[in-house]
Amino acid sequence: MAEEVNFICTACPQGCSLTVLMENGEVLGVTGNSCKKGLDYAHAETSDPRRMVATTVKIRNGFHPLLPVYTERPVPKPLIPQVLAEIRKVEVEAPVAMKSVVLENVLGTGINVLASRSMPAKG
Amino acid sequence: MQEQYDYIIIGGGVVGCMIARWLSRYEGKVLLIEKEADVGMGCSSANTAIVHAGYDPLPGSLKARMNVKGNAMWDQLAGELNFAFERRGDYVVAIGDEELPLVHKLMDQGKKNGVPGMVMISGAEMRAREKNINPETSGALWASTGGICDPFQVTVAAGENAVMNGAKVLLNTAFQDFIMEGKRIIGVRTNRGDFLGRWVINSAGIYSDDVMHKAGVRPEFFIKPRKGEYYIFDRADVSIDNVLFPVPSAKGKGILVTTTLHENTIAGPNATIIDDKEDTSTTKEGLAEVAEGALKLVPSLNLRYSIANFVGLRPMGNGPCKTPGVVYNNDYIIEIPEEVQGLVNLGGIESPGLTSAPAIAEEVVDMLRDAGEKLVVKKDWDPIRPPRPRFRNMSHKDRQLLVEMDPRFGQVICRCENITEGEIIAEIHAPIPARTYDAIKRRTWLGTGRCQGGFDMTRVVNILSRELGISPLEVTKRGTGSQYLFRETKRVEG
Amino acid sequence: MLSKQIYDVVVVGSGPGGVAAAIEAKKAGADDVLIIERDTELGGILLQCIHNGFGLELLKEDLPGPGYAEHFIKEMLSLHVEVLLNTMVMDITPQRHLFLSSKEHGYVEIEARAIVLAMGCRERTRAQIRIPGMRPNGIFTAGTAQRWVNVEGYMPGKEIVILGSGDIGMIMARRLTFEGAHVERVLEIQSYLSGLSRNLVQCLQDYNIPLQLNHTIKRIMGKNRVEAIEAVQVDEKWNFVPGTEEIIPCDTLLLSVGLIPENELSRKAGVKLDPITSGPYVDETFQTNVPGIFAAGNVVHVYDLVDWVSEAGFSAGKNAAKYAIALRNAEARYTPLVAGKNVRYVVPHKLDKSTLEKEDVRLQMRVTRPIEQPVWVEVHDGENLITRKAERYVRPGEMVTVVLKTKNYADVAKSSKLTIDINPR
């Protein structure tokens, strides 16, 4: 039995409403997209939805108490709670350089968690 | 060991603080207790900030006498206590010919009350003096003794001057009951223990009925608050420089359009009689009523430029009254009742309570003297409460000098109102310390501008935390229960 | 300490617009560029926008806000732009004088040949949408909550309702969820989303946070801290629909109900504002009605993407530099004429050197005191005598004249100041 899945494309700010016709996990057709990116997005979102994750970690002796961090690539959406839990365990020491690795290969995804900014030491 | 005082004042509103200041002039120990985290958190902080001329109260009433006498005391008071006050005068404006007789009637009433400096002006003259006034104005009463002040500064300054002269102010201290010895009051019971005093002065504002009932005085008297809602406007977009009253109605002085000494136009209040003494909520209907009233006076007023709404509760007294022909909601109670000993009882001190406050304080002193109190003036009594620098009102040159003297005045914390760290710190460590965000806000006008604290809030919480030596989690907006923050971001409960 | 009294370009605000303007002003040839920031570090609001999605257009990279800011700040610092932190600009005059206030530098006045206003925008507050009810603690703009959670490290709420479907509100819904708070729902008075659809998907739908369109708040409850809000549905005219009221217990109400360009300083400088955008009227160079005062980014109108703010900043910075350079050249073309020894005043007060290239210029002056003996009226540039004229005597009552000739042009062109002295022969 084929089924219709509706969601909004986030490949660009336009935000097309996509309708994806699916059967047994296979995409039969996509409508509502206005470009090729939308087509790719529809396939990705139905097979392996991924999201960038951005949060903060504690930083000792930093100019601020928290260091913002982000995943260098989108992580599988179902893993987000676990990714956050892993990141929450991290505490770093200032100074830290922007894009330095704060957590390597989070949950074996092959994706590193990076510092969103440089953080000088206090004072 | 219970502490022994000569005079215990219940309630730190403008009246209570003014009485404390008056009593601090004399030998004897003065204690003021206030249930909130700061003085002036009730009626004294939410009103029109007007020092009324005195044409409103009924001739012959105590209210009329206190108003006119109080009004005349303000120049000296402002000079001694160094708060902002301007005798700008006020107008009662008649819109259309049918309202004109009401203005004349008010003029007559003012004359009977002994109000000096009143003049009737023509519609043309009114339009010339206030270009934004409704063009259909047919004339106005001009009362030159009307003034505007910063009511919170007045309350704090009076309280501070009392403290400087030896009075004690206890915040977060709520009256629970009187301690009696037969018919004599010998002290008060509070949430923070008992305090003994020879005299207790009830200036509990909206709760003054509850307090007097505890002493068995005037069980028939009760206060029903009259709720008033207000708009405040951005000074950059709206500038009405005059105090404009409509003609009064049965509901009171009506919805006026006025200006604050911070140059913000304000409109209000309406008058809704409510039951709940804690109900300071604005309502859609109430705000619409205020808007309608304000637009009648100033049709060009653009509500889009409103930056805040607030509510004030006026402690209107109700019930039968001793004075024949006068009901409570027209008059004040200022008395030493016969039922008990050791009580000075105030009640129903609603508008013009701010104007009357110094006269009421003097009245209380006179009553105590009549009751046999010696009242010896302290040798070192100092009537002056020194001013504190206000960066925003200074010239470039003066600002430069101030920042040179103390660099903390160079750090601007409130971007809209230009309030500096130096001013905030001074208030936190003042004789009546500002220990909450709102206490700082009312003293400095911080956070009252167009961004409504969006910029300064996190910064002020940090300054309060640092200066008071407490965690930011403990900093409050207006006292216990009004914390800003629940936990650290990275600490999860459970 | 400030290195100059007069700068070519002064940029007010170090968010993306300001930093971009400073970069491009330098690149366009302005020598002395100063950027002024009121906070403790450069970057503006981007520093608290820790989510991704910045830089896709301009850098072809998906960066978090602080990373995007840092990219351009690094470039700016490498160009030797002078930086003032913890400094508030209190006043700007139409003549481009700025009054600055800070702990470190005191209260100072500086001048700019050109100014770029880049103060960004502020959030609309409760009063502007007139939500009735009590006024307890716990009502914050989304941006204030964002600063607390992401920068200061504190949670301002546990049970949260968000009013308005602006981007910051939706982003904060996800952010607060990440940090263990419960976002009950997002209410939007309009019949459509006001932020980006990407944020609807990734911030609300992904975490099952309900969005209710055509809904608003009828009243706020709670004396000290928010205890609940009463939500209500509205019709197309935004009237409450009776019977749709719902009391939602919560401790926090976040507002994400729009942004307004921040132009209080602009007004002081005499900059005219468009009542629709609340930002200055600008021409294609981002110059306002006040010559030499430019504006860039959200201070002009509120943008969707930071990349576009940076682009506006580049343009404004470049044009500000052009203006400053032209002004500096014009200043350099003029030589002031200074009354020296025994000269009370000289007219003209300054000399356009290019005039002297084409024609003679007559200088007229009066003396301070009489000299009843032969004198020299000497025009010099501090080192070299340019011309002199003999007089038999000078008296205050009689005007003295000396003429600069076209043949003096070469000497005058090199000078930065001409002084006239009268000495006995």
Coordinates of C-alpha atoms in Angstrom, one line a residue, chain C residues 11-330:
Chain C
V11 CA 31.3 52.2 13.3
V12 CA 28.7 52.0 16.1
G13 CA 28.1 48.4 17.0
S14 CA 30.1 45.2 16.3
G15 CA 27.4 42.8 15.2
P16 CA 27.7 41.4 11.6
G17 CA 26.7 44.7 10.0
G18 CA 29.3 46.8 12.0
V19 CA 32.1 44.4 11.6
A20 CA 31.5 44.1 7.8
A21 CA 31.4 47.9 7.5
A22 CA 34.7 48.2 9.4
I23 CA 36.3 45.6 7.2
E24 CA 35.2 47.2 3.9
A25 CA 36.0 50.8 5.2
K26 CA 39.6 49.7 5.7
K27 CA 39.8 47.9 2.4
A28 CA 38.4 51.0 0.6
G29 CA 41.2 53.1 1.9
A30 CA 40.1 54.7 5.2
D31 CA 43.1 54.9 7.5
D32 CA 41.7 55.4 10.9
V33 CA 38.7 53.1 11.5
L34 CA 37.2 52.7 15.0
I35 CA 34.5 50.2 16.0
I36 CA 32.6 50.8 19.2
E37 CA 30.9 47.9 21.1
R38 CA 28.9 48.3 24.3
D39 CA 29.4 44.7 25.4
T40 CA 32.5 42.9 26.8
E41 CA 33.5 41.4 23.5
L42 CA 33.0 41.9 19.7
G43 CA 30.2 40.1 17.9
G44 CA 26.9 41.5 19.1
I45 CA 23.8 39.3 19.3
L46 CA 25.4 36.5 17.2
L47 CA 27.4 35.4 20.2
Q48 CA 24.2 34.2 21.9
C49 CA 22.8 32.7 18.7
I50 CA 24.6 29.4 19.1
H51 CA 22.4 27.5 16.6
N52 CA 23.6 26.7 13.1
G53 CA 22.4 28.1 9.8
F54 CA 24.7 31.1 9.4
G55 CA 26.9 31.7 6.5
L56 CA 25.3 29.4 3.9
E57 CA 25.1 32.3 1.4
L58 CA 28.3 34.2 2.0
L59 CA 30.7 31.5 3.3
K60 CA 29.1 28.4 1.8
E61 CA 29.4 26.9 5.2
D62 CA 26.8 26.0 7.9
L63 CA 28.2 27.9 10.9
P64 CA 26.8 28.6 14.4
G65 CA 26.3 32.3 15.2
P66 CA 29.5 32.8 17.2
G67 CA 31.6 31.1 14.5
Y68 CA 30.1 33.3 11.8
A69 CA 30.9 36.4 13.9
E70 CA 34.5 35.2 14.7
H71 CA 35.2 34.6 11.0
F72 CA 34.7 38.3 10.2
I73 CA 36.1 39.6 13.5
K74 CA 39.4 37.9 12.7
E75 CA 39.5 39.5 9.3
M76 CA 38.7 42.9 10.8
L77 CA 41.3 42.7 13.4
S78 CA 43.9 41.7 10.8
L79 CA 43.2 44.9 9.1
H80 CA 44.1 46.9 12.2
V81 CA 40.7 48.4 13.0
E82 CA 40.8 50.1 16.3
V83 CA 38.4 48.5 18.9
L84 CA 36.6 50.0 21.9
L85 CA 34.8 47.5 24.1
N86 CA 32.4 48.2 27.1
T87 CA 31.7 51.6 25.6
M88 CA 28.3 53.1 25.1
V89 CA 27.8 55.8 22.5
M90 CA 25.7 58.4 24.3
D91 CA 25.2 61.0 21.7
I92 CA 26.0 61.7 18.0
T93 CA 25.7 65.2 16.6
P94 CA 24.8 66.0 13.0
Q95 CA 28.4 67.3 12.7
R96 CA 29.5 63.8 13.5
H97 CA 30.9 64.3 16.9
L98 CA 30.4 61.3 19.2
F99 CA 30.2 61.2 23.0
L100 CA 31.4 57.9 24.4
S101 CA 31.1 56.6 27.9
S102 CA 33.0 53.7 29.4
K103 CA 34.7 52.7 32.7
E104 CA 38.1 52.3 31.0
H105 CA 38.2 55.4 28.8
G106 CA 35.9 57.8 30.7
Y107 CA 33.5 60.1 29.0
V108 CA 35.1 61.4 25.8
E109 CA 34.2 63.3 22.7
I110 CA 35.6 62.2 19.3
E111 CA 35.0 63.2 15.7
A112 CA 34.4 61.1 12.7
R113 CA 34.6 62.1 9.0
A114 CA 32.0 59.3 8.4
I115 CA 29.9 57.2 10.7
V116 CA 28.3 53.8 10.1
L117 CA 25.3 53.2 12.4
A118 CA 25.1 49.5 13.1
M119 CA 23.2 49.2 16.4
G120 CA 21.0 46.4 15.1
C121 CA 17.5 46.0 16.5
R122 CA 15.6 45.3 19.7
E123 CA 12.8 43.0 20.6
R124 CA 9.2 44.1 20.9
T125 CA 7.9 43.8 24.4
R126 CA 4.7 43.0 26.2
A127 CA 3.4 46.5 26.2
Q128 CA 3.7 46.9 22.5
I129 CA 1.3 44.0 22.0
R130 CA -0.6 44.9 25.1
I131 CA -1.1 41.6 26.8
P132 CA -3.4 42.2 29.8
G133 CA -3.0 40.7 33.2
M134 CA -0.6 40.7 36.1
R135 CA 3.0 41.8 35.9
P136 CA 4.9 39.0 37.6
N137 CA 8.5 38.0 36.9
G138 CA 8.9 35.3 34.3
I139 CA 7.9 37.3 31.2
F140 CA 11.0 37.6 29.0
T141 CA 11.8 38.4 25.4
A142 CA 13.2 35.3 23.7
G143 CA 16.5 37.1 23.2
T144 CA 16.9 37.8 27.0
A145 CA 16.2 34.1 27.7
Q146 CA 18.7 33.2 25.0
R147 CA 21.4 35.2 26.6
W148 CA 20.7 33.6 30.0
V149 CA 20.7 30.1 28.7
N150 CA 23.5 30.3 26.3
V151 CA 25.9 32.9 27.6
E152 CA 25.2 33.5 31.3
G153 CA 24.6 29.8 32.0
Y154 CA 21.2 30.0 33.8
M155 CA 17.7 28.6 33.0
P156 CA 15.0 31.3 33.3
G157 CA 12.1 28.8 33.3
K158 CA 10.9 25.2 33.6
E159 CA 7.4 25.2 32.1
I160 CA 7.3 27.5 29.2
V161 CA 4.8 29.0 26.8
I162 CA 6.1 31.0 23.9
L163 CA 4.0 33.8 22.3
G164 CA 4.9 34.5 18.7
S165 CA 6.4 32.3 16.0
G166 CA 9.4 34.5 15.3
D167 CA 12.6 32.7 14.6
I168 CA 14.3 33.4 18.0
G169 CA 11.2 32.1 19.8
M170 CA 11.2 28.8 17.9
I171 CA 14.9 28.4 18.2
M172 CA 14.6 29.0 22.0
A173 CA 11.8 26.4 22.1
R174 CA 14.3 23.8 20.9
R175 CA 17.2 25.2 22.9
L176 CA 15.2 25.1 26.2
T177 CA 14.0 21.6 25.4
F178 CA 17.7 20.5 24.8
E179 CA 18.5 21.8 28.3
G180 CA 15.7 20.0 30.1
A181 CA 12.9 22.5 30.2
H182 CA 9.4 21.8 29.0
V183 CA 8.0 24.0 26.2
E184 CA 4.2 23.6 26.5
R185 CA 3.4 25.3 23.2
V186 CA 3.9 28.2 20.8
L187 CA 1.0 30.6 20.2
E188 CA 0.8 32.8 17.1
I189 CA -1.9 35.4 16.7
Q190 CA -1.6 35.4 12.9
S191 CA -2.9 32.7 10.7
Y192 CA 0.6 32.0 9.4
L193 CA 4.1 31.4 10.7
S194 CA 6.1 34.6 11.2
G195 CA 9.6 32.9 11.2
L196 CA 11.3 30.6 8.7
S197 CA 9.7 27.3 7.9
R198 CA 13.0 25.6 8.5
N199 CA 12.7 26.5 12.1
L200 CA 9.1 25.2 12.3
V201 CA 10.4 21.8 11.2
Q202 CA 13.7 21.6 13.0
C203 CA 12.7 23.5 16.2
L204 CA 9.1 22.6 16.9
Q205 CA 7.9 19.6 14.8
D206 CA 11.1 17.6 15.5
Y207 CA 10.3 17.9 19.3
N208 CA 6.5 17.7 19.1
I209 CA 6.1 21.2 20.4
P210 CA 2.6 22.3 19.3
L211 CA 2.2 25.5 17.3
Q212 CA -1.3 27.1 17.6
L213 CA -2.0 29.7 14.9
N214 CA -4.8 32.2 15.4
H215 CA -4.1 32.1 19.2
T216 CA -3.0 34.7 21.6
I217 CA -2.9 35.4 25.4
K218 CA -5.9 36.9 27.1
R219 CA -4.3 37.4 30.4
I220 CA -1.2 36.6 32.5
M221 CA -1.7 35.2 36.0
G222 CA 0.6 35.2 39.0
K223 CA 1.7 37.8 41.6
N224 CA 5.5 37.2 42.0
R225 CA 6.2 34.7 39.2
V226 CA 4.1 33.7 36.3
E227 CA 1.7 30.9 37.4
A228 CA -0.4 30.5 34.3
I229 CA -1.5 32.2 31.1
E230 CA -5.0 32.2 29.6
A231 CA -4.8 31.4 25.9
V232 CA -7.6 32.2 23.5
Q233 CA -8.4 31.8 19.9
V234 CA -8.9 34.9 17.7
D235 CA -10.9 35.6 14.6
E236 CA -9.5 37.3 11.5
K237 CA -9.9 40.7 13.2
W238 CA -8.0 39.4 16.2
N239 CA -11.1 39.5 18.4
F240 CA -11.1 36.8 21.1
V241 CA -13.4 33.9 20.2
P242 CA -15.6 33.3 23.3
G243 CA -15.5 29.8 24.7
T244 CA -12.0 29.0 23.4
E245 CA -10.2 30.2 26.5
E246 CA -7.8 27.7 28.0
I247 CA -5.7 28.2 31.2
I248 CA -2.2 26.9 30.7
P249 CA -0.1 26.5 33.9
C250 CA 3.5 27.7 33.3
D251 CA 6.2 29.6 35.1
T252 CA 7.6 31.4 32.1
L253 CA 6.2 33.3 29.1
L254 CA 8.7 34.0 26.3
L255 CA 7.8 36.7 23.7
S256 CA 8.9 36.4 20.2
V257 CA 6.7 39.1 18.7
G258 CA 9.0 41.0 16.4
L259 CA 12.1 43.2 16.1
I260 CA 12.4 46.9 15.8
P261 CA 15.5 48.7 14.4
E262 CA 17.3 50.4 17.3
N263 CA 17.5 54.1 16.3
E264 CA 17.6 56.2 19.4
L265 CA 21.1 57.4 18.6
S266 CA 20.2 58.0 15.0
R267 CA 17.5 60.4 16.1
K268 CA 19.9 62.3 18.2
A269 CA 22.1 62.8 15.1
G270 CA 19.2 64.2 13.2
V271 CA 18.7 61.0 11.1
K272 CA 15.2 60.8 9.6
L273 CA 13.3 57.5 10.2
D274 CA 10.8 55.7 8.0
P275 CA 7.8 55.1 10.2
I276 CA 7.2 51.8 8.3
T277 CA 10.6 50.2 8.8
S278 CA 11.5 52.2 11.9
G279 CA 14.9 52.6 10.3
P280 CA 16.6 55.5 8.6
Y281 CA 15.8 56.6 5.1
V282 CA 18.9 55.6 3.1
D283 CA 20.1 56.0 -0.4
E284 CA 21.8 53.3 -2.5
T285 CA 25.1 53.9 -0.6
F286 CA 23.3 53.4 2.7
Q287 CA 23.8 57.1 3.5
T288 CA 21.1 58.6 5.7
N289 CA 19.7 62.1 5.2
V290 CA 22.6 63.4 7.3
P291 CA 25.7 63.7 5.1
G292 CA 28.5 61.4 6.2
I293 CA 26.2 59.2 8.4
F294 CA 25.5 55.8 7.0
A295 CA 23.5 52.9 8.4
A296 CA 23.8 49.2 7.9
G297 CA 22.0 46.0 8.8
N298 CA 19.1 45.5 11.1
V299 CA 19.3 49.2 12.2
V300 CA 17.9 50.0 8.7
H301 CA 15.3 47.2 8.5
V302 CA 15.2 43.7 9.9
Y303 CA 16.8 41.0 7.7
D304 CA 16.0 37.3 7.5
L305 CA 19.6 36.2 7.0
V306 CA 22.8 37.4 8.7
D307 CA 24.6 37.0 5.3
W308 CA 22.6 39.9 4.0
V309 CA 23.3 42.0 7.0
S310 CA 27.0 41.5 6.3
E311 CA 26.6 42.5 2.7
A312 CA 24.8 45.6 3.7
G313 CA 27.6 46.3 6.1
F314 CA 30.2 45.9 3.3
S315 CA 28.4 48.4 1.2
A316 CA 27.9 51.0 3.9
G317 CA 31.5 50.6 5.1
K318 CA 32.9 51.1 1.6
N319 CA 30.7 54.2 1.0
A320 CA 31.6 55.6 4.4
A321 CA 35.2 55.3 3.6
K322 CA 34.8 57.0 0.2
Y323 CA 33.0 59.9 2.0
A324 CA 35.7 60.1 4.6
I325 CA 38.5 60.1 2.1
A326 CA 36.8 62.8 0.0
L327 CA 36.4 64.9 3.1
R328 CA 40.0 64.3 4.2
N329 CA 41.2 65.4 0.8
A330 CA 39.0 68.5 1.0

